[in-house]
Amino acid sequence: MTDLASQTIEKPAATRETVIRVRDLFVAFGQSLVMRGLDLDVYRGEVLGFVGGSGQGKSVLMRTILGLVDKRSGLIELFGRDRDALTSAERRRVERRWGVLFQNGALFSSLTVRQNIQMPMRETGHISARLMDELAMLKLELVGLPASAADKFPAELSGGMIKRAALARALALDPELVFLDEPTSGLDPIGAAEFDELIATLQHTLGLTVFMVTHDLDSLYSICDRIAALAEGKVIAAGPMEEMLACEHPWLKAYFHGVRGSRLSGALDARKTNMRGRE
Amino acid sequence: MATDLDHTARLSSRREGETARFALGGEWVLADSAALEKDAAGMAAAARGAARAIVDLAQIVRLDTAGAWIIGRAMDELAHAGVSVSLEGARPEHVILLQETKFRPFEAPSRCRRLLVVDILADLGRSVVSAAQDAYSGVGFLGEFVVASGVSLMAAGRFRFTSLVYHMESFGFRSLPIIALINLLVGAIVAQQGIFQLRRFGAGAYAVDLIGILVLRELGVLLTSIMIAGRSGSAITAELGSMKMREEVDALRVMGLSPVEVLVTPRVLALVLSLPLLTFIADMSALFGGLLVCWVYEGISPAAYLSLLQAAIGRNTFIVGLIKAPFMALVIGMVAAMEGMATRGSAESLGRHVTASVVKAIFMVIVLDGFFAIFFAAIKY
């Protein structure tokens, strides 16, 4: 199992730039080890779907990479630089290169949507007011929110709109790397599909690298270039969908070949044969 | 982050008769937006009089939405000036980006200006109405509370005894030290001032009367209530408010439980039971503070202090103070619970309601104390 995992990780490493590199990561809360020697690579320009059972620590890993949770040991490299070696100014500069969409949006409740989006821009301190207003409206439109949402407060928005507004805020500084924590949870299937499409479009146009924690099999099938699976504090497998489907790990088998998984993979196969037929 | 190195040829323009050529290069990203906006503004001036403009994007290294937006805006300005604009050398992903961010005017955030006087009057009207509504809903809430506590007291099984004891500990027992301390100090301060003022008439010993009556009738209960309004009233509002925000209150309601019965009754009852006890402690520590000061400043021995005190006060002096305590507690608890339940979704709203809870509770406590003073004066107690 570990052999397969390390193979799939190292194969493309030679050819592509690594944006996030995690090696031998240990994270613990008190006595309980959450991450036990975890290795992970995220390559530039890819959409990495990160899956794992509930309570396995997907969000913990994301928060550890972001620096919100302290690690016990191990290496975390961001944009090719060791996070521990960064000075606080460099760290801030790195933080401006990523955007984060938290699971519940984490919009500032005392600010309107427009002010929320402008918040990171304002902090850079050298963007003209006109451009900030225009960019905020543009981002709002990009994520598919009506202009009337701009002056609303988060408490007045629906769950789906909060997600979109939070994505707009995450994209405010045109980051190279975006972390999405369960972006499509709580959205209806149409909204979720639109969200997937939105992420795919943004990724193509902006050359975004996306680290996506998700349980949405549809998203995994439709927009993820690679998938990494977390279990027992390690990445048990990482690779494109085909490899994950071929993987023999019992949890992965249950995940992808369970009732919902096989329904989708069946649909995927059908679509493939269809396309081949058309060619 | 962009450095200052690659700014050299961000924009160069050339004129070929009727055609203006703009070659864009380097990084067109948000980090340089100030400089980019300035460059882009210059494009319209450079193209004046030209019939055609060609924007060449071949040399662009990086482009993000902000850069694309600025380019789009500049192109729109050129088009408005009657110049026909075309793109050249754009990479496919840049074309998509430029299309996504194609310039369109957004209406500026509407900031409607009204007459200041009208605003002030409207505000005044609104606060009068909301004060009336507060009074109305306060009475309603009090009724709800009475029913809920009646129900839980009648049906022994439904009474939340554990919760009551828990809240009595946190509101009552845990505030003992601070209540004892501030009352000790206030008792001492009143005694000292009394001694200094009365000494001028050779009546320093009458400071004991002053302390006894002032502390027992008014200060002990008032200070304790104000302290509890700040300490426990705010805690109740914050707790109930965040439960409201996280839909915990709604969860109770859909289980068929009354939030007033489950959440409010134990807290308010705990306050009603704790505040008289705290007031007693407050009275005692204030009298003790007075004793110390009288001893040090006026040389009144503790035994003499006590006998002077006995002569000065009656049982009614003590009862008047204590009898007010449960009512103060009820007011604090009601205000705190109502404000907590009125909290809406945002963190800001929670903050506003906690502030309102403390301010209103203290105000109500003082007003109520005034009414009690009138009442006791009228019945000559």
Coordinates of N, CA and C in Angstrom, one line a residue, chain A residues 86-218:
Chain A
L86 N 10.8 30.8 7.6 CA 10.4 32.1 7.1 C 10.3 33.1 8.3
T87 N 10.7 34.3 8.0 CA 10.5 35.4 8.9 C 9.1 35.8 8.9
S88 N 8.6 36.6 9.9 CA 7.2 36.9 9.9 C 6.8 37.7 8.7
A89 N 7.7 38.6 8.2 CA 7.3 39.4 7.0 C 7.2 38.4 5.8
E90 N 8.1 37.5 5.7 CA 8.0 36.5 4.5 C 6.8 35.7 4.6
R91 N 6.5 35.4 5.9 CA 5.3 34.5 6.1 C 4.0 35.3 5.6
R92 N 4.0 36.6 5.9 CA 2.8 37.4 5.5 C 2.7 37.4 4.0
R93 N 3.9 37.5 3.4 CA 3.9 37.6 1.9 C 3.4 36.2 1.4
V94 N 3.8 35.1 2.0 CA 3.3 33.8 1.5 C 1.8 33.8 1.7
E95 N 1.3 34.3 2.9 CA -0.1 34.3 3.2 C -0.9 35.0 2.2
R96 N -0.3 36.1 1.5 CA -1.1 36.8 0.5 C -1.2 36.0 -0.8
R97 N -0.4 35.0 -0.9 CA -0.4 34.2 -2.2 C -1.4 33.1 -2.1
W98 N -2.1 33.0 -1.0 CA -3.1 32.0 -1.0 C -4.5 32.6 -0.5
G99 N -5.5 31.9 -0.9 CA -6.8 32.3 -0.4 C -7.5 31.1 0.3
V100 N -8.3 31.3 1.3 CA -8.9 30.2 2.0 C -10.4 30.3 2.0
L101 N -11.1 29.2 1.7 CA -12.5 29.2 1.9 C -12.8 28.3 3.0
F102 N -13.3 28.8 4.1 CA -13.6 28.0 5.3 C -14.9 27.3 5.1
Q103 N -15.1 26.2 5.9 CA -16.3 25.4 5.6 C -17.5 26.2 5.8
N104 N -17.6 27.1 6.8 CA -18.8 27.8 7.0 C -18.7 29.3 6.5
G105 N -17.7 29.5 5.7 CA -17.6 30.8 5.1 C -16.7 31.7 5.8
A106 N -16.9 31.8 7.2 CA -16.1 32.6 8.0 C -16.1 34.1 7.5
L107 N -17.2 34.5 7.0 CA -17.3 35.9 6.6 C -17.4 36.8 7.9
F108 N -16.9 38.0 7.8 CA -16.9 38.9 9.0 C -18.4 39.4 9.1
S109 N -19.0 39.1 10.2 CA -20.4 39.3 10.3 C -20.8 40.8 10.4
S110 N -19.8 41.6 10.8 CA -20.1 43.0 11.0 C -19.8 43.8 9.7
L111 N -19.4 43.1 8.7 CA -19.1 43.8 7.4 C -20.0 43.3 6.3
T112 N -20.3 44.2 5.4 CA -21.1 43.8 4.2 C -20.3 42.9 3.4
V113 N -20.9 42.2 2.4 CA -20.2 41.3 1.5 C -19.1 42.1 0.8
R114 N -19.5 43.3 0.3 CA -18.5 44.1 -0.4 C -17.3 44.4 0.5
Q115 N -17.5 44.8 1.7 CA -16.4 45.1 2.6 C -15.6 43.9 2.9
N116 N -16.3 42.7 3.0 CA -15.6 41.5 3.2 C -14.6 41.2 2.1
I117 N -15.1 41.4 0.9 CA -14.2 41.1 -0.3 C -13.0 42.1 -0.3
Q118 N -13.4 43.3 0.1 CA -12.3 44.4 0.0 C -11.3 44.3 1.2
M119 N -11.7 43.6 2.2 CA -10.9 43.5 3.4 C -9.4 43.2 3.1
P120 N -9.2 42.0 2.4 CA -7.8 41.7 2.1 C -7.1 42.8 1.2
M121 N -7.9 43.4 0.3 CA -7.3 44.4 -0.6 C -6.9 45.6 0.2
R122 N -7.8 46.0 1.1 CA -7.5 47.2 1.9 C -6.2 47.0 2.7
E123 N -6.0 45.8 3.1 CA -4.8 45.6 4.0 C -3.5 45.8 3.2
T124 N -3.6 45.6 1.9 CA -2.3 45.8 1.1 C -2.0 47.3 1.0
G125 N -3.0 48.1 1.1 CA -2.8 49.5 1.3 C -2.5 50.4 0.1
H126 N -2.4 49.8 -1.1 CA -2.1 50.6 -2.2 C -3.0 50.4 -3.4
I127 N -4.2 50.0 -3.2 CA -5.1 49.8 -4.3 C -6.2 51.0 -4.2
S128 N -6.4 51.6 -5.4 CA -7.3 52.8 -5.4 C -8.7 52.4 -5.0
A129 N -9.4 53.3 -4.4 CA -10.8 53.0 -4.0 C -11.7 52.6 -5.2
R130 N -11.5 53.2 -6.3 CA -12.3 52.9 -7.5 C -12.0 51.5 -7.9
L131 N -10.7 51.1 -8.0 CA -10.4 49.7 -8.4 C -10.9 48.7 -7.4
M132 N -10.9 49.0 -6.1 CA -11.4 48.1 -5.1 C -12.9 47.9 -5.3
D133 N -13.6 49.0 -5.5 CA -15.0 48.8 -5.7 C -15.3 48.0 -7.0
E134 N -14.6 48.3 -8.1 CA -14.8 47.5 -9.3 C -14.5 46.1 -9.2
L135 N -13.3 45.8 -8.5 CA -12.9 44.4 -8.4 C -13.8 43.7 -7.5
A136 N -14.3 44.3 -6.4 CA -15.2 43.6 -5.6 C -16.4 43.2 -6.3
M137 N -17.0 44.1 -7.2 CA -18.2 43.7 -7.9 C -17.8 42.7 -9.0
L138 N -16.6 42.7 -9.5 CA -16.2 41.7 -10.5 C -16.1 40.4 -9.9
K139 N -15.5 40.3 -8.7 CA -15.4 39.0 -8.0 C -16.8 38.5 -7.7
L140 N -17.6 39.4 -7.3 CA -19.0 39.0 -6.9 C -19.7 38.3 -8.2
E141 N -19.4 39.0 -9.3 CA -20.0 38.5 -10.5 C -19.4 37.2 -10.9
L142 N -18.1 37.1 -10.7 CA -17.4 35.8 -11.1 C -17.9 34.6 -10.3
V143 N -18.2 34.9 -9.1 CA -18.7 33.7 -8.3 C -20.2 33.6 -8.4
G144 N -20.8 34.4 -9.2 CA -22.2 34.2 -9.5 C -23.2 34.7 -8.5
L145 N -22.8 35.8 -7.9 CA -23.7 36.5 -6.9 C -24.3 37.7 -7.6
P146 N -25.5 38.1 -7.4 CA -26.1 39.3 -7.9 C -25.5 40.5 -7.3
A147 N -25.5 41.6 -8.0 CA -24.9 42.8 -7.5 C -25.6 43.3 -6.2
S148 N -26.9 42.9 -6.1 CA -27.6 43.4 -4.9 C -27.1 42.8 -3.6
A149 N -26.3 41.7 -3.8 CA -25.8 41.0 -2.6 C -24.6 41.8 -2.0
A150 N -24.1 42.8 -2.7 CA -22.9 43.5 -2.3 C -23.1 44.2 -1.0
D151 N -24.2 44.8 -0.8 CA -24.4 45.6 0.4 C -25.2 44.9 1.5
K152 N -25.3 43.5 1.4 CA -26.0 42.8 2.4 C -24.9 42.3 3.4
F153 N -25.5 42.0 4.6 CA -24.6 41.5 5.7 C -24.7 39.9 5.6
P154 N -23.6 39.2 6.0 CA -23.6 37.8 5.9 C -24.9 37.1 6.6
A155 N -25.4 37.7 7.6 CA -26.6 37.2 8.3 C -27.8 37.2 7.4
E156 N -27.8 38.0 6.4 CA -28.9 38.1 5.5 C -28.8 37.2 4.3
L157 N -27.7 36.4 4.2 CA -27.5 35.5 3.0 C -27.8 34.1 3.3
S158 N -28.2 33.4 2.2 CA -28.4 31.9 2.4 C -27.1 31.2 2.4
G159 N -27.1 29.9 2.8 CA -25.9 29.1 2.9 C -25.0 29.1 1.7
G160 N -25.7 28.9 0.5 CA -25.0 28.9 -0.8 C -24.4 30.2 -1.1
M161 N -25.1 31.3 -0.8 CA -24.6 32.6 -1.1 C -23.4 32.9 -0.2
I162 N -23.4 32.5 1.0 CA -22.3 32.7 1.9 C -21.1 32.0 1.4
K163 N -21.2 30.8 0.8 CA -20.1 30.1 0.3 C -19.5 30.9 -0.9
R164 N -20.4 31.4 -1.7 CA -19.9 32.1 -2.9 C -19.2 33.4 -2.5
A165 N -19.8 34.1 -1.5 CA -19.2 35.3 -1.1 C -17.9 35.0 -0.4
A166 N -17.8 33.9 0.3 CA -16.5 33.6 0.9 C -15.5 33.2 -0.1
L167 N -15.9 32.6 -1.2 CA -15.0 32.3 -2.3 C -14.5 33.6 -2.9
A168 N -15.4 34.5 -3.1 CA -15.0 35.8 -3.7 C -14.0 36.5 -2.8
R169 N -14.1 36.4 -1.5 CA -13.2 37.0 -0.6 C -11.8 36.2 -0.7
A170 N -11.9 34.9 -0.8 CA -10.7 34.1 -0.9 C -9.9 34.5 -2.2
L171 N -10.7 34.9 -3.2 CA -10.0 35.2 -4.5 C -9.7 36.7 -4.6
A172 N -9.9 37.4 -3.6 CA -9.8 38.9 -3.7 C -8.4 39.3 -4.1
L173 N -7.4 38.7 -3.6 CA -6.0 39.1 -4.0 C -5.4 38.3 -5.2
D174 N -6.3 37.6 -5.9 CA -5.9 36.8 -7.0 C -4.8 35.8 -6.6
P175 N -5.1 34.9 -5.6 CA -4.0 34.1 -5.1 C -3.6 33.0 -6.1
E176 N -2.5 32.4 -5.9 CA -2.0 31.3 -6.8 C -2.6 30.0 -6.3
L177 N -2.8 30.0 -5.0 CA -3.2 28.7 -4.3 C -4.4 29.0 -3.5
V178 N -5.4 28.1 -3.7 CA -6.7 28.3 -3.0 C -7.0 27.0 -2.2
F179 N -7.3 27.2 -0.9 CA -7.7 26.1 -0.1 C -9.2 26.2 0.0
L180 N -9.9 25.0 -0.3 CA -11.3 25.0 -0.2 C -11.7 23.9 0.8
D181 N -12.4 24.3 1.9 CA -12.8 23.2 2.8 C -14.2 22.9 2.6
E182 N -14.5 21.8 2.0 CA -15.8 21.3 1.7 C -16.6 22.4 1.0
P183 N -16.2 22.8 -0.2 CA -16.8 24.0 -0.8 C -18.3 23.7 -1.2
T184 N -18.6 22.4 -1.6 CA -19.9 22.2 -2.1 C -20.9 21.6 -1.0
S185 N -20.4 21.4 0.2 CA -21.3 20.8 1.2 C -22.4 21.9 1.5
G186 N -23.6 21.4 1.6 CA -24.7 22.3 1.9 C -25.2 23.1 0.7
L187 N -24.7 22.7 -0.5 CA -25.3 23.3 -1.7 C -26.2 22.3 -2.4
D188 N -27.2 22.8 -3.1 CA -28.0 21.9 -3.9 C -27.2 21.4 -5.1
P189 N -27.6 20.2 -5.7 CA -26.8 19.7 -6.7 C -26.5 20.6 -7.9
I190 N -27.5 21.5 -8.2 CA -27.2 22.4 -9.3 C -26.2 23.4 -8.9
G191 N -26.4 24.0 -7.6 CA -25.4 24.9 -7.1 C -24.1 24.3 -7.0
A192 N -24.0 23.1 -6.6 CA -22.7 22.4 -6.4 C -22.0 22.2 -7.7
A193 N -22.8 21.9 -8.8 CA -22.2 21.7 -10.1 C -21.7 23.0 -10.6
E194 N -22.5 24.1 -10.4 CA -22.0 25.4 -10.8 C -20.8 25.8 -10.1
F195 N -20.7 25.4 -8.8 CA -19.5 25.8 -8.0 C -18.3 25.1 -8.6
D196 N -18.5 23.8 -8.9 CA -17.4 23.0 -9.5 C -16.9 23.6 -10.8
E197 N -17.9 24.0 -11.6 CA -17.6 24.6 -12.9 C -16.8 25.9 -12.7
L198 N -17.3 26.7 -11.7 CA -16.7 27.9 -11.4 C -15.2 27.7 -11.0
I199 N -15.0 26.7 -10.2 CA -13.6 26.5 -9.7 C -12.8 26.1 -10.9
A200 N -13.3 25.2 -11.8 CA -12.6 24.8 -12.9 C -12.3 25.9 -13.8
T201 N -13.2 26.8 -14.1 CA -13.0 28.0 -14.9 C -11.9 28.9 -14.4
L202 N -12.0 29.2 -13.1 CA -11.0 30.0 -12.4 C -9.6 29.4 -12.5
Q203 N -9.6 28.1 -12.3 CA -8.4 27.4 -12.4 C -7.7 27.5 -13.7
H204 N -8.5 27.4 -14.8 CA -8.0 27.5 -16.2 C -7.5 28.9 -16.4
T205 N -8.3 29.9 -16.1 CA -8.0 31.2 -16.5 C -6.9 31.8 -15.6
L206 N -6.9 31.5 -14.4 CA -5.9 32.2 -13.5 C -4.8 31.2 -13.2
G207 N -4.8 30.0 -13.7 CA -3.7 29.1 -13.4 C -3.6 28.7 -11.9
L208 N -4.8 28.7 -11.3 CA -4.9 28.5 -9.9 C -4.5 27.0 -9.5
T209 N -3.9 26.9 -8.3 CA -3.7 25.6 -7.7 C -4.7 25.5 -6.7
V210 N -5.5 24.4 -6.7 CA -6.6 24.2 -5.7 C -6.3 23.0 -4.8
F211 N -6.4 23.3 -3.5 CA -6.4 22.2 -2.6 C -7.8 22.1 -2.0
M212 N -8.5 21.0 -2.3 CA -9.9 21.0 -2.0 C -10.2 19.8 -1.1
V213 N -10.6 20.1 0.1 CA -11.1 19.0 1.0 C -12.6 18.8 0.6
T214 N -12.9 17.6 0.3 CA -14.3 17.4 -0.2 C -14.8 16.0 0.1
H215 N -16.1 15.9 0.1 CA -16.7 14.6 0.2 C -17.6 14.3 -1.0
D216 N -17.6 15.4 -1.8 CA -18.5 15.4 -3.0 C -17.9 14.5 -4.1
L217 N -18.5 13.3 -4.3 CA -17.9 12.5 -5.3 C -18.0 13.1 -6.7
D218 N -19.1 13.9 -6.9 CA -19.2 14.6 -8.2 C -18.1 15.5 -8.5

